[in-house]
Coordinates of C-alpha atoms in Angstrom, one line a residue:
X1 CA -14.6 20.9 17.7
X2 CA -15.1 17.5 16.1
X3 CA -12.2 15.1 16.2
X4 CA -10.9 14.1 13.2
X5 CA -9.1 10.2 12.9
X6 CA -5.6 11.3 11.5
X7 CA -5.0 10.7 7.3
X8 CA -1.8 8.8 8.4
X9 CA 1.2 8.4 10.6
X10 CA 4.9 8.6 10.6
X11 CA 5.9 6.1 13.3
X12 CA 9.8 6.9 13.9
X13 CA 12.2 4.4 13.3
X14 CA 16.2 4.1 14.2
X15 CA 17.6 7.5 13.2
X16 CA 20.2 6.1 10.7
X17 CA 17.9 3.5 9.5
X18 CA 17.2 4.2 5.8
X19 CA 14.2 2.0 5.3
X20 CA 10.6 3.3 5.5
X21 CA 8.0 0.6 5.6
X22 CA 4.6 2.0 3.5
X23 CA 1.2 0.7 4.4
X24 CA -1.3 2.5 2.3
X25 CA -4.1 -0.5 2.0
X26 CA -4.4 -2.1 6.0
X27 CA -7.6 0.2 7.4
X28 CA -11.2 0.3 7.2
X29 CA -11.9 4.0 8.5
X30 CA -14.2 6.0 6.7
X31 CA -15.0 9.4 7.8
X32 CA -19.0 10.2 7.9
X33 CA -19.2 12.9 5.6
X34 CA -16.6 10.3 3.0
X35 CA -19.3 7.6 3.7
X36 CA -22.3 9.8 2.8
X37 CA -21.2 10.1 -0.8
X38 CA -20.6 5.9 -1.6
X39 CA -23.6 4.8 -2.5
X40 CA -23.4 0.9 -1.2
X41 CA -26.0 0.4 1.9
X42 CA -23.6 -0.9 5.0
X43 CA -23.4 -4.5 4.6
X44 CA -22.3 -4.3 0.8
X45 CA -19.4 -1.5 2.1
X46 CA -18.5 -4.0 4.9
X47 CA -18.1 -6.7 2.3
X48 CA -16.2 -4.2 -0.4
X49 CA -13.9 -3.3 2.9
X50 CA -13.1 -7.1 3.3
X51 CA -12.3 -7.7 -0.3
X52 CA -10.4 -4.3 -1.3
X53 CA -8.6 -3.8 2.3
X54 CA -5.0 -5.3 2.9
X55 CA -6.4 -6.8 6.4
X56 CA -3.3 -7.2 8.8
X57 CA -0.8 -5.5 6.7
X58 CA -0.2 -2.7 9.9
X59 CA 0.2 -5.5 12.1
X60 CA 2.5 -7.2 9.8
X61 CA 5.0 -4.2 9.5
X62 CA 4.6 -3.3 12.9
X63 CA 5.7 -7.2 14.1
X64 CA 8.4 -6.8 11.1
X65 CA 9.6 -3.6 13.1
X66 CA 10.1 -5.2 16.0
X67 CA 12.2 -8.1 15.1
X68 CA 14.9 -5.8 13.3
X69 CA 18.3 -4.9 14.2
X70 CA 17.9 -1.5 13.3
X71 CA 14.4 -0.6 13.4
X72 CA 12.9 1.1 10.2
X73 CA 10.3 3.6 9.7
X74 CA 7.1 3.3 9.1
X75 CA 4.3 5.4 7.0
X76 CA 0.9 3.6 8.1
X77 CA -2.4 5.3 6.0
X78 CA -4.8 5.6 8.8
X79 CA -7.7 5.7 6.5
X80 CA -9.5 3.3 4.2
X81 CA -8.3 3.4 0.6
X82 CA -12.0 4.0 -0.1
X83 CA -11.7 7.7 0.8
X84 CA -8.3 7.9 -1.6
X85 CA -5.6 5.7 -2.8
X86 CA -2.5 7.4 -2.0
X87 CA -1.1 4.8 -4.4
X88 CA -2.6 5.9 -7.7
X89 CA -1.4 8.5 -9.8
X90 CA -3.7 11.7 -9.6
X91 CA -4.7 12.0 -13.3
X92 CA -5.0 10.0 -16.7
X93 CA -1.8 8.2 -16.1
X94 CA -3.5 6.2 -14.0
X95 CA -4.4 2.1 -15.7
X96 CA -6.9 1.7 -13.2
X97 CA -9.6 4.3 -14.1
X98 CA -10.6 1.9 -16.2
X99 CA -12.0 0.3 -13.3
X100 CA -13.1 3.5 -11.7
X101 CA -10.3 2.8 -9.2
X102 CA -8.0 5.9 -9.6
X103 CA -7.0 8.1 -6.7
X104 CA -10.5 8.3 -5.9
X105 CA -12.7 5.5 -6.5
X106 CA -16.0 5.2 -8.0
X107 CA -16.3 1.3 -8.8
X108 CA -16.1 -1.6 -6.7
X109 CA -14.0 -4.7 -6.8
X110 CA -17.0 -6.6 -8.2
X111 CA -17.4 -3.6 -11.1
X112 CA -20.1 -2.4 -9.4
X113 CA -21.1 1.3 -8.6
X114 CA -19.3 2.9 -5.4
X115 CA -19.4 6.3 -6.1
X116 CA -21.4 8.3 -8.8
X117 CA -19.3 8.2 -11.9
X118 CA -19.9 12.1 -12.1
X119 CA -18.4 12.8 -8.6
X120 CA -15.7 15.2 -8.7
X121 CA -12.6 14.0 -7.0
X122 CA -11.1 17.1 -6.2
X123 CA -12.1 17.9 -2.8
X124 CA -11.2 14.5 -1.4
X125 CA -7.6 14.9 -3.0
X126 CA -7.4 18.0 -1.6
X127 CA -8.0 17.2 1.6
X128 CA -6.8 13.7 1.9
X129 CA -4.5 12.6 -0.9
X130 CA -2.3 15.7 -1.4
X131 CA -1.6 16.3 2.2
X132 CA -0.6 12.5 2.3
X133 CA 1.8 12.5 -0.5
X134 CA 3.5 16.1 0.7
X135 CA 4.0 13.6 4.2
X136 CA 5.9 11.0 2.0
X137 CA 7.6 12.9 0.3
X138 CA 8.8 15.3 3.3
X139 CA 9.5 11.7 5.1
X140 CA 11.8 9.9 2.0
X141 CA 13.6 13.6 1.4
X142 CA 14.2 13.3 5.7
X143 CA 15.8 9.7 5.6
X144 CA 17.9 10.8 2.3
X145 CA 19.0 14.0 4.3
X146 CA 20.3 11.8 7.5
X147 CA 21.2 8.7 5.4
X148 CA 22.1 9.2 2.2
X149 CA 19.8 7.4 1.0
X150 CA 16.2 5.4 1.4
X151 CA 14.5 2.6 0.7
X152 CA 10.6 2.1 0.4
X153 CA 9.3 -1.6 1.3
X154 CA 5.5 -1.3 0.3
X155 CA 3.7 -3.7 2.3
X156 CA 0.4 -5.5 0.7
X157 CA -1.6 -8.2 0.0
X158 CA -4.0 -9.7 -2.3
X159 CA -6.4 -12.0 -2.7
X160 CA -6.0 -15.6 -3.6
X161 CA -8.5 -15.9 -6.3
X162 CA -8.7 -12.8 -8.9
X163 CA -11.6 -10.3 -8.3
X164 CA -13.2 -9.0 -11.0
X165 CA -11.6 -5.7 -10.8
X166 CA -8.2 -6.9 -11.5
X167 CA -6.6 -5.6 -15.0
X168 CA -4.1 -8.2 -14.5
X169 CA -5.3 -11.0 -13.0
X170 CA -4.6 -13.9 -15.0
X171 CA -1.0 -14.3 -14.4
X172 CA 0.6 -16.4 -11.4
X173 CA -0.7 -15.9 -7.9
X174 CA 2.6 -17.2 -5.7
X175 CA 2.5 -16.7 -1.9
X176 CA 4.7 -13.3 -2.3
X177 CA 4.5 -11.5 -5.6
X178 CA 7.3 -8.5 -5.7
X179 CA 6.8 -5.4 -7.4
X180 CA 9.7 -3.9 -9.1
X181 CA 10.3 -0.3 -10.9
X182 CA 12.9 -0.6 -13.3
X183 CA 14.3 2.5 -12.5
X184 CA 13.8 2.2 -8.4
X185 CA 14.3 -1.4 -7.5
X186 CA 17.8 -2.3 -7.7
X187 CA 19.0 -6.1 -8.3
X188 CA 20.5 -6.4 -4.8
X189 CA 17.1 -5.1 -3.4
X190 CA 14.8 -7.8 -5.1
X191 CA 17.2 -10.6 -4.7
X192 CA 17.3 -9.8 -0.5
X193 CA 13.4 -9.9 -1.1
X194 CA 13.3 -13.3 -2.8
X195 CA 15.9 -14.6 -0.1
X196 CA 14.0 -13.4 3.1
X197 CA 10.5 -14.5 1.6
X198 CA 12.0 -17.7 -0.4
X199 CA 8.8 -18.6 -3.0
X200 CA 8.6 -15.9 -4.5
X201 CA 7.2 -14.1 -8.1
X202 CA 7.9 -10.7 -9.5
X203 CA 5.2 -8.4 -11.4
X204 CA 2.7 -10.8 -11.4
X205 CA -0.5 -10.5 -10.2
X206 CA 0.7 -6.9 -9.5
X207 CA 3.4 -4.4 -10.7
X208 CA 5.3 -1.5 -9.8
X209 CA 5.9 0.1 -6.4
X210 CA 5.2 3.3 -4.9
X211 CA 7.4 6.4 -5.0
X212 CA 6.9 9.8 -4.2
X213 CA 6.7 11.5 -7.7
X214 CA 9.3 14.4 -6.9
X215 CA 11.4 11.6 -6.7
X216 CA 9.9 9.2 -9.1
X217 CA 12.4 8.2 -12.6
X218 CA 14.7 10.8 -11.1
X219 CA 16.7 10.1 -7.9
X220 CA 18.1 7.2 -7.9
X221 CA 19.1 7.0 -4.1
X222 CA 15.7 6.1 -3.4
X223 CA 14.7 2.1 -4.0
X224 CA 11.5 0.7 -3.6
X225 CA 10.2 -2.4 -3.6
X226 CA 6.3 -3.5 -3.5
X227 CA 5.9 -6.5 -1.2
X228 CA 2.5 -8.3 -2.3
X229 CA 1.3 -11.3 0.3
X230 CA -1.3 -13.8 -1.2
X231 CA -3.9 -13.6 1.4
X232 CA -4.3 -16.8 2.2
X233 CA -0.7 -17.8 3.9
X234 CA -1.9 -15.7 7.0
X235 CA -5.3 -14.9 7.4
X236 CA -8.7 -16.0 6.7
X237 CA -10.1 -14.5 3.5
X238 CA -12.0 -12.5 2.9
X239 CA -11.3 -10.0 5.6
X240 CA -10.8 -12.6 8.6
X241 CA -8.3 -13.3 11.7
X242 CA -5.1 -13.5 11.2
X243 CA -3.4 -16.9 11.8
X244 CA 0.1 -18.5 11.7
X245 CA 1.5 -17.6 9.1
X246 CA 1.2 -13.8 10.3
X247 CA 4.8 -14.6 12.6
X248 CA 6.6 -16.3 9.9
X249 CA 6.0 -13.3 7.2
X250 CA 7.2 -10.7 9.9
X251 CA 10.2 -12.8 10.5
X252 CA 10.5 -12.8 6.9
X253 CA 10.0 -8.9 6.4
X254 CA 12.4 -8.0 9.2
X255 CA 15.3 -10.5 7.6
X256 CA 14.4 -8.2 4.7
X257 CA 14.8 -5.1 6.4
X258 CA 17.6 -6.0 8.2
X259 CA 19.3 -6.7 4.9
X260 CA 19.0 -3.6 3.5
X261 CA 19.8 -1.8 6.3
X262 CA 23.4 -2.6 6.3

């Protein structure tokens, strides 16, 4: 039997903590039969992996998880977002096909070809995406069964210059940009942000935050809140070390799980 790297993993947190930490964006793994359908020879993917990846970002929450009173969950995606983006919607809803960067991509960050723009997507959300969203979904419906309620902190980053990919990219780039639902992020929630992070921006260079669509516009005891980190305040870009800045934002995150917590 060949092993398989696991899609993703539930690492359990405190059993009345609410929070679930989301890291869809922090891995590079690409399974070998994923990798035989992108086109780009291996130095170009090692390049795209540096640019699109959110290096760190597992490291980050794990730090984060550490350093709080109660300790939260955390749902890490084991798997590069090149194989699929557990973050886009599924179908035409989706702003970033524009890009060819829906649920499964077929376009780089530089707008160049990763994927044959005929490829059918199917297969790899069936195997990877669906399975992966059923998890979440399973794991929010768990902490809303034993807490009453939960709270999704998506943990990312982003460059500090725009890449050509980016629909939005001409707005403000602060060090932490905060992506807010209106229906999902409550007031309290993204003010506790702004206080644990301090500079802070909302929406802009990215919007929105993930929840799982059974619960998505319709339950309102689950909150969400996307946490975006410029790049540049703890790592060397593009995909480099981390550096200082790495302790300060975990600090930062826990203060910001702790406070939600309560």
């Amino acid at each position: 039997m060949t092993s398989v790297v696991p899609s993703f993993e539930l690492v359990a947190g405190a059993g009345e903590s609410p929070v679930i930490l989301h890291v869809p964006h922090s891995a590079r793994e690409i399974p070998a039969d994923v990798r035989a359908g992108i086109v780009l020879d291996d130095a170009a993917l090692e390049r795209e992996l540096d640019h699109i990846v959110d290096a760190h970002t597992a490291e980050l929450a794990e730090k984060a998880a550490g350093l709080s009173a109660v300790v939260p969950w955390r749902f890490v995606n084991r798997l590069a977002r090149l194989v699929v983006d557990p973050e886009r919607f599924p179908d035409e809803r989706e702003e970033m096909l524009a890009v060819g960067m829906g649920a499964v991509y077929t376009g780089t960050t530089d707008r160049k070809v990763l994927r044959p723009a005929d490829t059918d997507p199917e297969p790899l959300l069936a195997r990877y995406f669906r399975p992966y969203a059923q998890a979440m979904t399973e794991a929010v419906a768990d902490r809303l069964a034993v807490a009453g309620r939960a709270v999704i902190v998506d943990v990312h980053s982003y460059p500090s210059a725009p890449l050509p990919y980016e629909l939005h990219g001409d707005g403000p780039r602060p060090p932490v940009c905060l992506g807010t639902d209106s229906f999902h992020t409550p007031p309290e929630l993204l003010a506790a942000a702004r206080e644990a992070f301090g500079e802070t921006g909302v929406d802009s260079p990215f919007s929105g935050t993930y929840v799982p669509l059974e619960f998505y516009g319709r339950d309102p005891r689950v909150s969400a809140l996307m946490v975006e980190i410029r790049r540049d305040t703890y790592m060397t870009e593009p995909g480099g070390p981390t550096g200082p800045g790495l302790e300060r934002l975990a600090s930062a995150l826990a203060t910001l799980v702790d406070a939600v917590s309560r």
